[in-house]
XYZ file of C-alpha atoms in Angstrom:
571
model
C 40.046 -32.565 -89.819
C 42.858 -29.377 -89.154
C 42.851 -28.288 -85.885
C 41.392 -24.929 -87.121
C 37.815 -27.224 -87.500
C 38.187 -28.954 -84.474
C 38.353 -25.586 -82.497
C 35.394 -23.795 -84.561
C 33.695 -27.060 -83.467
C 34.483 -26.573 -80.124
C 30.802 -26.106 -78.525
C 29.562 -29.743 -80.313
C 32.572 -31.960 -79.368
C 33.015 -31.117 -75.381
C 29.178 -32.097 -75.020
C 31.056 -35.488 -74.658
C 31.533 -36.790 -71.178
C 34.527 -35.381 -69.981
C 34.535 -33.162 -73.063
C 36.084 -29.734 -71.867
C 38.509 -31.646 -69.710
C 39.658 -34.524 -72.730
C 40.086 -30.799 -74.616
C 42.713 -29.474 -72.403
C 44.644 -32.723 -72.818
C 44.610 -32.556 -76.531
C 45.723 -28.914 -76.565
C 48.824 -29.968 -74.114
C 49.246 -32.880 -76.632
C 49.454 -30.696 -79.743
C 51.699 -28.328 -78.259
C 54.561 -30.489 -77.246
C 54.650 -31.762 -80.549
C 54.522 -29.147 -82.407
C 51.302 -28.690 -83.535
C 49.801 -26.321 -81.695
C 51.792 -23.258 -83.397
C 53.640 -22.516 -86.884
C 57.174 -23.046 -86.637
C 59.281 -20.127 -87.229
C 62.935 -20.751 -89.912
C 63.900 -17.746 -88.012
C 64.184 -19.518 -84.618
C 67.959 -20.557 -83.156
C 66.869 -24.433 -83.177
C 66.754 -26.730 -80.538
C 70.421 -28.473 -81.025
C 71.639 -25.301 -80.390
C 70.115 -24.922 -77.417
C 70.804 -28.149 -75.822
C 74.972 -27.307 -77.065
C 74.671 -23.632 -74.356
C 73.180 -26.374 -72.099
C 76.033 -28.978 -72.272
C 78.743 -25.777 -71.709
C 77.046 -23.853 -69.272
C 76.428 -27.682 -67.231
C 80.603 -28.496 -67.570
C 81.281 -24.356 -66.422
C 79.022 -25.825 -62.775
C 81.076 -28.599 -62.891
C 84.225 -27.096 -63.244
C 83.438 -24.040 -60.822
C 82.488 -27.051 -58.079
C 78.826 -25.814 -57.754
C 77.490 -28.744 -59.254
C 78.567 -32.957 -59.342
C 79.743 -34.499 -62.721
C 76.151 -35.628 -64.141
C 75.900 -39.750 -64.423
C 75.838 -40.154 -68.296
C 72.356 -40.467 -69.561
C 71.586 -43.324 -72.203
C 70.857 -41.764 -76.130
C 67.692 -42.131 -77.381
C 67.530 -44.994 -80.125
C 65.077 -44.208 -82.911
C 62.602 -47.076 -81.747
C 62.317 -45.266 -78.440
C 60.985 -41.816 -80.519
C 57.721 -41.424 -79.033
C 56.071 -39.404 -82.286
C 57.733 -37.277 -85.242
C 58.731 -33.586 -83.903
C 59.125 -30.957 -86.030
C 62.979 -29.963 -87.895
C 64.280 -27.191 -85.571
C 62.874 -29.412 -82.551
C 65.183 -31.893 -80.784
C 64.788 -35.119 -78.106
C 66.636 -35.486 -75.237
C 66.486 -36.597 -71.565
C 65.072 -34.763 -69.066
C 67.885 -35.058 -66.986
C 70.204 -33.382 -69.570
C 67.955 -30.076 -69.217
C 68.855 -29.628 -65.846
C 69.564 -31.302 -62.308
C 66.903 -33.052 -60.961
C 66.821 -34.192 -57.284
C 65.292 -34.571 -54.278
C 65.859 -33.215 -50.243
C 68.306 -33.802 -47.680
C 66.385 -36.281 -44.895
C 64.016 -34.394 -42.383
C 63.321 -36.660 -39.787
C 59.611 -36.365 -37.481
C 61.192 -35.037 -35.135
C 62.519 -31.900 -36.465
C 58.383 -31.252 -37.414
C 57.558 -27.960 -36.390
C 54.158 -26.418 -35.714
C 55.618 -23.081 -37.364
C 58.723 -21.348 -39.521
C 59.403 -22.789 -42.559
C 56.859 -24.534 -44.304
C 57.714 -28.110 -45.161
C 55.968 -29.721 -48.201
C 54.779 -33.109 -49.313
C 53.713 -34.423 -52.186
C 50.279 -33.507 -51.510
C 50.677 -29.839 -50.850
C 52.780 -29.573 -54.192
C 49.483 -31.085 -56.284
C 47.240 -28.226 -54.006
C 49.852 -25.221 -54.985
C 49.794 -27.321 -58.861
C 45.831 -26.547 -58.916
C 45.245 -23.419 -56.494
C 48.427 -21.780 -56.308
C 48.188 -21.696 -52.760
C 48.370 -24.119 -49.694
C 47.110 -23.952 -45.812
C 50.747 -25.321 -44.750
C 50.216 -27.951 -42.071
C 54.279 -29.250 -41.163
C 56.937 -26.976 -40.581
C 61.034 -26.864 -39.851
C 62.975 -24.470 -37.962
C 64.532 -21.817 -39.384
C 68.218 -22.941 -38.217
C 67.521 -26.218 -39.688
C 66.540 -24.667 -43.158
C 69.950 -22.263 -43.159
C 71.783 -25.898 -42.575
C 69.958 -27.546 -45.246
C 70.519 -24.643 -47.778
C 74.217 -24.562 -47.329
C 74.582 -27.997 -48.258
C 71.129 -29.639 -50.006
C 68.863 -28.510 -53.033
C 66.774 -25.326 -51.937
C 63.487 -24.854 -54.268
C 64.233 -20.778 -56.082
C 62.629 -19.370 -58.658
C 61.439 -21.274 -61.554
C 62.710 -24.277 -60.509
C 60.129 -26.553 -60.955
C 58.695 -29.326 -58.081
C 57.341 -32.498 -59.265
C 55.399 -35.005 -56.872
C 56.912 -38.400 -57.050
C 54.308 -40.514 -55.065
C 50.676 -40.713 -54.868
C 49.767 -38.234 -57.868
C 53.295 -38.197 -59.732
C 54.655 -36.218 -61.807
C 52.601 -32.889 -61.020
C 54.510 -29.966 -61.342
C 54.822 -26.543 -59.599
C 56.787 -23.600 -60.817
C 58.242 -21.735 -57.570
C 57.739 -18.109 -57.285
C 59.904 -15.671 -56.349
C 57.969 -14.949 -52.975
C 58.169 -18.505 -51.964
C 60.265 -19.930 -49.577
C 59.839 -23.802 -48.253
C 61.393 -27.191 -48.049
C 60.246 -29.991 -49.136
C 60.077 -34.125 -48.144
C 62.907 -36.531 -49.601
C 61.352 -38.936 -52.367
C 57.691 -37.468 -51.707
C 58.933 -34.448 -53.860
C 61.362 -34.241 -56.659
C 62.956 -30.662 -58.115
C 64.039 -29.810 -61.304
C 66.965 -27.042 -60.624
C 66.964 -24.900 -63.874
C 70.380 -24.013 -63.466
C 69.902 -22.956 -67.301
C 67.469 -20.649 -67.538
C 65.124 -22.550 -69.159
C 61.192 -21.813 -69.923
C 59.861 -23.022 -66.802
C 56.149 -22.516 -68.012
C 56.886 -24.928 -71.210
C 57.903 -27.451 -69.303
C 55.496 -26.986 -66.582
C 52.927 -27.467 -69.931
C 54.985 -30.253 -70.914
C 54.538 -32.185 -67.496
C 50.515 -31.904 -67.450
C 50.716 -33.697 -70.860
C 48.837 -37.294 -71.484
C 52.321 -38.277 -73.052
C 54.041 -37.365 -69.955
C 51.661 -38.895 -67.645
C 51.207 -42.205 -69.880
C 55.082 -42.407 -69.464
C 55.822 -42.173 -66.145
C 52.881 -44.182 -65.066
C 54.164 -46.689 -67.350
C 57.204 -47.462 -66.079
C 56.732 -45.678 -62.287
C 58.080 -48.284 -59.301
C 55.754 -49.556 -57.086
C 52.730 -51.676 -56.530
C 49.764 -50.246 -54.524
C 51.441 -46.407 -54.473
C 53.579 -45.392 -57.717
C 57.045 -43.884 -57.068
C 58.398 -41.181 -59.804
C 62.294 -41.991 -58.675
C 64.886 -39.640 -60.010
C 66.599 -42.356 -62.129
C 63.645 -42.639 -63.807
C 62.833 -38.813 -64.542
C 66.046 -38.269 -65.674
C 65.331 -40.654 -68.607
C 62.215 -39.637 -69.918
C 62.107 -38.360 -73.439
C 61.461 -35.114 -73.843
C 60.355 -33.139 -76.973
C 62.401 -29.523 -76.967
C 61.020 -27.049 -79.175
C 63.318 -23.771 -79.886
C 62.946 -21.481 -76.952
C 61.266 -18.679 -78.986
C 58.813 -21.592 -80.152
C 58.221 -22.539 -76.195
C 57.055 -18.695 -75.874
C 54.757 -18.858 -78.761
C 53.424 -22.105 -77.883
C 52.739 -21.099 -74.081
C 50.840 -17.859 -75.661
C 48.432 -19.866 -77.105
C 48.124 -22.695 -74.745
C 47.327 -19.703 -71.930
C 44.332 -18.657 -75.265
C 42.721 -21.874 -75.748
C 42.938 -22.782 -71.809
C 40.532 -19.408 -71.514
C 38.417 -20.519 -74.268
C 37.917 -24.017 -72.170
C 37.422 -21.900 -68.533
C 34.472 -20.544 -70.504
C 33.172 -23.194 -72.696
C 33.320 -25.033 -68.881
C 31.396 -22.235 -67.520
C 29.314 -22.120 -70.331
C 28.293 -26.222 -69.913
C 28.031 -25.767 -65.773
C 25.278 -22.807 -66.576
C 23.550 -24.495 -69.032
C 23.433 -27.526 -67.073
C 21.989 -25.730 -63.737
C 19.812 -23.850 -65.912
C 18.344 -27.567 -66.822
C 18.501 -28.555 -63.380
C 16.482 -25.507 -61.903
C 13.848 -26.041 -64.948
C 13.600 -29.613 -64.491
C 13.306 -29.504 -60.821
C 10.308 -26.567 -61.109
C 8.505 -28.725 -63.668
C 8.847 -31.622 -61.380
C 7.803 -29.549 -57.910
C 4.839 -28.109 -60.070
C 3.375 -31.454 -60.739
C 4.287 -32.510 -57.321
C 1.811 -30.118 -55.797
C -0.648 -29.606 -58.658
C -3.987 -30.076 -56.424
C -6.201 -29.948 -59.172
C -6.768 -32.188 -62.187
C -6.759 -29.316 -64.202
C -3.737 -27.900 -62.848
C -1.483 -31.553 -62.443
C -2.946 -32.062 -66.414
C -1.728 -28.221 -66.999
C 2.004 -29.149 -65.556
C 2.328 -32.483 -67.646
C 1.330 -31.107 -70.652
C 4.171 -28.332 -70.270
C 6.872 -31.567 -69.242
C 5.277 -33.363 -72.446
C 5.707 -30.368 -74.621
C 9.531 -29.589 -72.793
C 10.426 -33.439 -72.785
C 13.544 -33.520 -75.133
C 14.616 -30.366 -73.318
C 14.392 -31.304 -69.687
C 15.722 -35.147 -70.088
C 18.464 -34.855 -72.280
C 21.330 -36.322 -70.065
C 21.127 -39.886 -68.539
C 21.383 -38.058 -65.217
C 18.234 -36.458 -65.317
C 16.449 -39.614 -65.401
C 16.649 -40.400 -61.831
C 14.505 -37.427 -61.259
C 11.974 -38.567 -63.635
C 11.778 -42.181 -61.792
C 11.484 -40.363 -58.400
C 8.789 -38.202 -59.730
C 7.123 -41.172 -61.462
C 6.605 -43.085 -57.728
C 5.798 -40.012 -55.601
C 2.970 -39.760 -58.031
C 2.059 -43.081 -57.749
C 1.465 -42.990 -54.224
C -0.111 -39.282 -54.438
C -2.881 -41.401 -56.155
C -2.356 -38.794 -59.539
C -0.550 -42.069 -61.877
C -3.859 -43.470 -62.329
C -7.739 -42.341 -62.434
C -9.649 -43.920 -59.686
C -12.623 -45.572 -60.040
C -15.388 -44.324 -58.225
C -16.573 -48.482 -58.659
C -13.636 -49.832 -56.360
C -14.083 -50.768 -53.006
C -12.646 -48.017 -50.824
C -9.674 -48.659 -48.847
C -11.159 -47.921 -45.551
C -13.423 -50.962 -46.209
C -10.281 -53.369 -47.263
C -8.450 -52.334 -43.941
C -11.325 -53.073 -41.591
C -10.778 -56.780 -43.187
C -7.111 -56.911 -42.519
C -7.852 -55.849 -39.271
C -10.232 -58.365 -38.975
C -8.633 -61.266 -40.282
C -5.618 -60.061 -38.410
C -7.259 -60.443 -34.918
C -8.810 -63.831 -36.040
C -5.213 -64.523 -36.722
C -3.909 -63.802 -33.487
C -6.670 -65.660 -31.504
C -5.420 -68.409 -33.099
C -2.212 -67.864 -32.248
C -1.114 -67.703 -35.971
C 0.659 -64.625 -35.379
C 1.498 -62.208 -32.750
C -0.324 -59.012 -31.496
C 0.781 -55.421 -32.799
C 1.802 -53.101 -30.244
C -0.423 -49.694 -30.206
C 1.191 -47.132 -32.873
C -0.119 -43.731 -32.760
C -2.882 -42.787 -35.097
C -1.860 -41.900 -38.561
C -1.847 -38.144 -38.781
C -1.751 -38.328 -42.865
C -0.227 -35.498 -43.225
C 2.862 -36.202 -45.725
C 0.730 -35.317 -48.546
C -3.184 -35.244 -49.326
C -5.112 -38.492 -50.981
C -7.899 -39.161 -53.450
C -10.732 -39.892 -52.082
C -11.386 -43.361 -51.063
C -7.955 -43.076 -50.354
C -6.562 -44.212 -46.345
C -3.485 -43.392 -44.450
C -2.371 -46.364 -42.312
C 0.979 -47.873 -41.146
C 2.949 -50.814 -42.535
C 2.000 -52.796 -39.339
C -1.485 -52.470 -40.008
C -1.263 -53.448 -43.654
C 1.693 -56.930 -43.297
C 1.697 -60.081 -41.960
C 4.793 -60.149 -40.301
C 7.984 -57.269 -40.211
C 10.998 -59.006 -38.960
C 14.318 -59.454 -39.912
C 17.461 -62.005 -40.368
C 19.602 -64.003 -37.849
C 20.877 -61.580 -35.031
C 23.801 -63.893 -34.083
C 26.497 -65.096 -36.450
C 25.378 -68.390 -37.403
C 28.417 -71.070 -38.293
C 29.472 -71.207 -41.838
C 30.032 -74.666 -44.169
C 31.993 -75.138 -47.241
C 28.579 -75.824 -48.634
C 24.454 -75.867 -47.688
C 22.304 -72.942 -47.887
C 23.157 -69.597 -49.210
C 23.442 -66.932 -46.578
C 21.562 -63.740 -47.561
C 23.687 -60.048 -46.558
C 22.734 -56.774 -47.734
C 25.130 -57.190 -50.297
C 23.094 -59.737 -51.855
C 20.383 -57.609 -51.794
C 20.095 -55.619 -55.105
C 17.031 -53.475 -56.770
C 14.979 -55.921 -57.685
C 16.441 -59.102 -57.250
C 18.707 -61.189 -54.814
C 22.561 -62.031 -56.202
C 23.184 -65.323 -54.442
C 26.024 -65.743 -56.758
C 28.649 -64.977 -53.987
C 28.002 -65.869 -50.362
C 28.732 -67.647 -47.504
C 27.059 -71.002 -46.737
C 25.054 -72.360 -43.552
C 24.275 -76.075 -42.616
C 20.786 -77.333 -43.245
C 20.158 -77.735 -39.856
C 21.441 -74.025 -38.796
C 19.071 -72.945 -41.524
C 16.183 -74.398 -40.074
C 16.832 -72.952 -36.848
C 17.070 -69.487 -38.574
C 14.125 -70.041 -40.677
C 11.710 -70.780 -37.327
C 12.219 -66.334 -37.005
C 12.651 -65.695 -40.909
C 11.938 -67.854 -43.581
C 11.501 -65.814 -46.885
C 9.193 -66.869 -48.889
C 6.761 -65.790 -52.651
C 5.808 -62.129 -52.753
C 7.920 -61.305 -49.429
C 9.517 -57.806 -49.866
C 13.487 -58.015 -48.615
C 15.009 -54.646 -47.884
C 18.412 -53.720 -46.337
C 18.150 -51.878 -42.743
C 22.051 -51.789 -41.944
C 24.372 -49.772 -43.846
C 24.942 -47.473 -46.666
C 22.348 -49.241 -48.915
C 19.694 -49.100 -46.475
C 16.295 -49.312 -48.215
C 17.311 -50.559 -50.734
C 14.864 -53.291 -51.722
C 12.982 -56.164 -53.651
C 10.107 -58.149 -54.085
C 11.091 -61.852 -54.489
C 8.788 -64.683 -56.877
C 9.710 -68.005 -56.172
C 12.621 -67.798 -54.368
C 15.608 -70.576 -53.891
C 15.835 -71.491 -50.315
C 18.682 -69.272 -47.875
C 18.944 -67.532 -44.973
C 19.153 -63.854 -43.930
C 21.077 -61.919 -41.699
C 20.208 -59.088 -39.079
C 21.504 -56.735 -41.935
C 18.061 -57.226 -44.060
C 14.687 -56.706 -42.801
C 11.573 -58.733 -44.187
C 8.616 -57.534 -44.961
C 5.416 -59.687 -45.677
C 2.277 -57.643 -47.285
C -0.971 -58.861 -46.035
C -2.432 -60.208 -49.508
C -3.860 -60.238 -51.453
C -5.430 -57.531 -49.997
C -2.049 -55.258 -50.508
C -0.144 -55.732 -53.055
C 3.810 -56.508 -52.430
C 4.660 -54.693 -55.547
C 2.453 -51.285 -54.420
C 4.643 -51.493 -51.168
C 7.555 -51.370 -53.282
C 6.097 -48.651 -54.733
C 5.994 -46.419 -51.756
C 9.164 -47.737 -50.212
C 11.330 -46.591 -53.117
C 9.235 -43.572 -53.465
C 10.658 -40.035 -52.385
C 7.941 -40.367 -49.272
C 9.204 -44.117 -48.512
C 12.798 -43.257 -48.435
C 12.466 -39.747 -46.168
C 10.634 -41.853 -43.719
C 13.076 -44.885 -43.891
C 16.007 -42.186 -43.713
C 14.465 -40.302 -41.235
C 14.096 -42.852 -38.928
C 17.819 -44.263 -39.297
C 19.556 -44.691 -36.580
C 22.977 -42.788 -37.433
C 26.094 -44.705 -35.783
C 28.809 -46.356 -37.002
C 26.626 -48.154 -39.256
C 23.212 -46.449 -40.369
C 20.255 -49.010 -39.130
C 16.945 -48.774 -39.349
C 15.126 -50.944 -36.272
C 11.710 -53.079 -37.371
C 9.655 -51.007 -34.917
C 10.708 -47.923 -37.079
C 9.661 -49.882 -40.878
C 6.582 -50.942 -38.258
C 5.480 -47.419 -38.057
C 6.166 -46.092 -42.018
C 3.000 -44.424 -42.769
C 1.499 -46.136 -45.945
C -1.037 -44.516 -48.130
C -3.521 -47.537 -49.067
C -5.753 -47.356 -52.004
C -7.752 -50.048 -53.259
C -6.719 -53.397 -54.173
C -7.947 -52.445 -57.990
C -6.124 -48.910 -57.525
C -2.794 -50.702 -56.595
C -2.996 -52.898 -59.582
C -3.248 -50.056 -61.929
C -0.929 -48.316 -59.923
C 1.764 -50.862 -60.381
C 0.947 -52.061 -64.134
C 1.678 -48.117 -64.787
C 4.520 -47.475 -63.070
C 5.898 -50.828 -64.514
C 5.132 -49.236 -68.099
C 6.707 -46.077 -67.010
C 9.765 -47.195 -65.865
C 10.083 -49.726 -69.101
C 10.309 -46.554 -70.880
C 12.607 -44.558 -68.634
C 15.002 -47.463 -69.374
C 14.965 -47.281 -72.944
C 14.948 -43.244 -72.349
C 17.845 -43.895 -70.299
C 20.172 -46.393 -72.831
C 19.591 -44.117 -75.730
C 20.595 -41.324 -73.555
C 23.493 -43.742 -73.106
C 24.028 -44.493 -76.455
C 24.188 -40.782 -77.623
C 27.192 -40.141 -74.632
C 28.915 -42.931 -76.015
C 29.157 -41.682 -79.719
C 29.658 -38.061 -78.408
C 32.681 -39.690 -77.301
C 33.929 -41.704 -79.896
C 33.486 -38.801 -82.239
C 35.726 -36.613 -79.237
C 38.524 -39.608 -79.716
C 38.371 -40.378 -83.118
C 38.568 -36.325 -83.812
C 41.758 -36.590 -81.191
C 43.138 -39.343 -83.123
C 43.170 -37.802 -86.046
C 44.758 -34.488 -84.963
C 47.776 -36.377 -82.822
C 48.524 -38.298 -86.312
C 47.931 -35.771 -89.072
């Protein structure tokens, strides 16, 4: 495939993750080596160029304004990164100009105004905006000193970070006027008059950044040192050829800005229209209407759900249906709800005569009014519809070597518990923690500290361990209420504004049991919430397999993207 294809193809291959952004990289690629433009006989060739280099370097030397340059090593031909055209040449960076770094600036010569003083991360913000809010400053007397004796930035020199990001470049202006941090910030002084905007093109390339990154210093922060720039291959077209190839990396960096703007609108576009056809069934009142609204989705489906992304959406809309009772018919046969919650109640205060369990405090009365309910339909509160709403060990209990698994909210995933990595208790400590807690079949474990708060699980069978204050238990009264309809409504939009809404922000988001206590619950029947749940499970089956080949079709997108890469970077 000839570049020519790949760029009438333009609109199919960037629908690859990344796509747009993988494009710029090959276009950088092609043009440093020398693919991206025809060459021209005409052009004075590279060796030529480096040969006014080498002269006008030893005229510096000799007039005192520069030191005698350390003698870089040649390149050998196993250390020729790729094939570069005939009039092109490879040479050390270091032999295109003087590349160094500040004269010390100690904290205490910070100023809170005169001349601005960069780091490395105010170099990538000019890099990517052009501009900086300057936030460190010098004097101005301290700059004059510096100038007459150090490495001042001027125009077109070029800055490169050299820790953190490395290696991003920054061609200075004419209008600016800074200094910059030792070893934070490297400059390339084109004493030579080089093409500043080639190499600036040059230094954004995957080669570039593959090289330095290979070899940078340092462990858990790389270091660009300015041994180490100075040695990097570079690929030197003729400077008539660096024009040319600038020209039409400035053209096909355009055509990306647009294809990008083109993908963002298109993708908002299916955002807005997926989120209308999802409010519209939301609040359909009617049969008619809802059955209206889903036809339309049905009808739109390979339209509205045609990134993996979108299927989040489609699982949030599938529950808050669910518990708007509009998943399932109801059956006009099925005891009504009102009827199975007098039993609970019931059975509840038998319960507590007995001394089985404890006595609910007074909530207030339901008010029902997060969304309407079929008939037969009742709003209650979790309270009113559980056994028992606790949660783990308050105080740290001691840890073994070995014994029973402790249970954190880290070990609490969607849908199941990972005991594969935790911390162990004693089997006595575990039986003192189990007298408040002991999780048990068809129990309903959610996190109520942290960023993963609400997440959640039902667990069957479960191997013996202990939990911490960090998850909150939650046992259904069944089999009245079902553990998995709970589920249902917790991970529902509804369930998760009222567990969010009731968070406790601090340090730590936590959610207190009095708050799960009081989540308002709409209860259908027992025969309701088995439909209920047997659809959603049959819903979500298919969102999964929706959501793989959604998957699968991003993953060739991108192979093609790479392959297609590959194949340019070697023809």
């Amino acid at each position: 495939m000839t570049a020519e294809t790949f760029f009438a193809n333009f609109g199919h291959l960037v629908d690859a993750p990344n796509g747009v952004q993988k494009l710029r990289e090959l276009i950088l690629q092609l043009a440093v080596q020398g693919k991206l433009v025809p060459q021209d006989p005409s052009d004075e060739p590279a060796s030529v160029l480096l040969e006014k280099i080498k002269i006008a370097k030893e005229r510096l030397v000799t007039e005192g304004r520069i030191k005698p340059p350390k003698t870089l090593p040649p390149i050998s031909e196993d250390g020729i990164p790729f094939e570069l055209p005939r009039a092109w040449e490879w040479c050390r960076f270091g032999a295109l100009g003087l590349i160094g770094s500040s004269s010390r600036v100690h904290k205490k010569d910070w100023k809170s105004k005169g001349v601005p003083f960069l780091r490395a991360r105010e170099i990538v913000k000019l890099s990517q905006f052009g501009t900086v809010n300057n936030e460190l400053f010098i004097s101005e007397e301290l700059f004059q000193e510096l100038s007459n004796g150090g490495l001042v930035p001027e125009e077109n020199d070029l800055m490169i970070t050299g820790v953190g990001t490395i290696g991003i470049p920054y061609i200075v202006k004419n209008s600016d006027r800074f200094y910059f941090k030792d070893a934070s910030v490297l400059i390339f002084k084109n004493h030579y008059g080089l093409y500043s905007r080639f190499l600036s093109c040059l230094l954004r390339t995957p080669y570039w950044i593959d090289t330095i990154h290979k070899e940078s210093m340092g462990t858990t922060v790389h270091t660009l040192t300015i041994s180490r720039a100075n040695e990097v291959p570079i690929p030197l077209p003729p400077l008539e050829e660096q024009k040319r190839i600038v020209a039409k990396v400035d053209q096909l960096m355009a055509l990306c800005d647009e294809l990008e703007d083109r993908q963002q609108m298109q993708q908002q576009g299916r955002v807005r229209l997926n989120n209308a056809a999802l409010d519209a069934l939301l609040t359909a009142r009617e049969p008619d209407e809802f059955a209206d609204h889903w036809q339309r989705i049905s009808t739109n489906f390979d339209l509205l759900y045609d990134h993996p992304e979108t299927i989040a959406k489609l699982r949030a809309a599938i529950l808050q249906l669910a518990v708007q009772g509009k998943l399932v018919p109801q059956d006009p046969n099925d005891e009504p709800a009102s009827v199975l919650l007098k039993r609970i109640k019931a059975e509840k205060e038998r319960l507590v005569k007995e001394k089985a369990i404890k006595k609910d405090k007074t909530l207030p009365e339901v008010e029902g009014l997060l969304h309407p309910v079929p008939d037969g339909w009742v709003w209650s509160r979790f309270q009113d519809v559980t056994l028992l709403v606790t949660d783990g060990e308050h105080s740290t209990p001691p840890r073994v070597a070995s014994g029973v698994p402790l249970a954190t909210a880290k070990n609490i995933r969607d849908g199941y518990v990972d005991l594969r990595v935790t911390d162990f208790v004693s089997e006595e400590t575990a039986e003192k923690c189990w007298r408040r807690c002991y999780p048990r079949h068809d129990d309903i474990l959610m996190v109520c500290v942290g960023a993963t708060t609400g997440r959640l699980t039902v667990i069957k069978d479960p191997e013996d361990f202990v939990l911490v204050r960090s998850v909150a238990l939650i046992r259904p009264f069944t089999p009245g209420i079902l553990p998995e309809y709970l589920s249902v409504l917790l991970r529902s939009p509804v369930g998760q504004n009222q567990i969010w809404g009731n968070v406790k922000q601090s340090a730590q988001p936590c959610l207190y049991i009095g708050k799960i206590k009081a989540i308002e619950v709409p209860v259908p029947s027992t025969s309701e919430q088995k439909r209920i749940v047997a659809k959603v499970d049959q819903l979500m089956s298919l969102c999964d397999e929706l959501e793989v080949k959604l998957n699968q079709t991003e993953q060739h997108s991108e192979k093609l993207l790479e392959a297609t890469v590959r194949q340019l970077l070697v023809a």
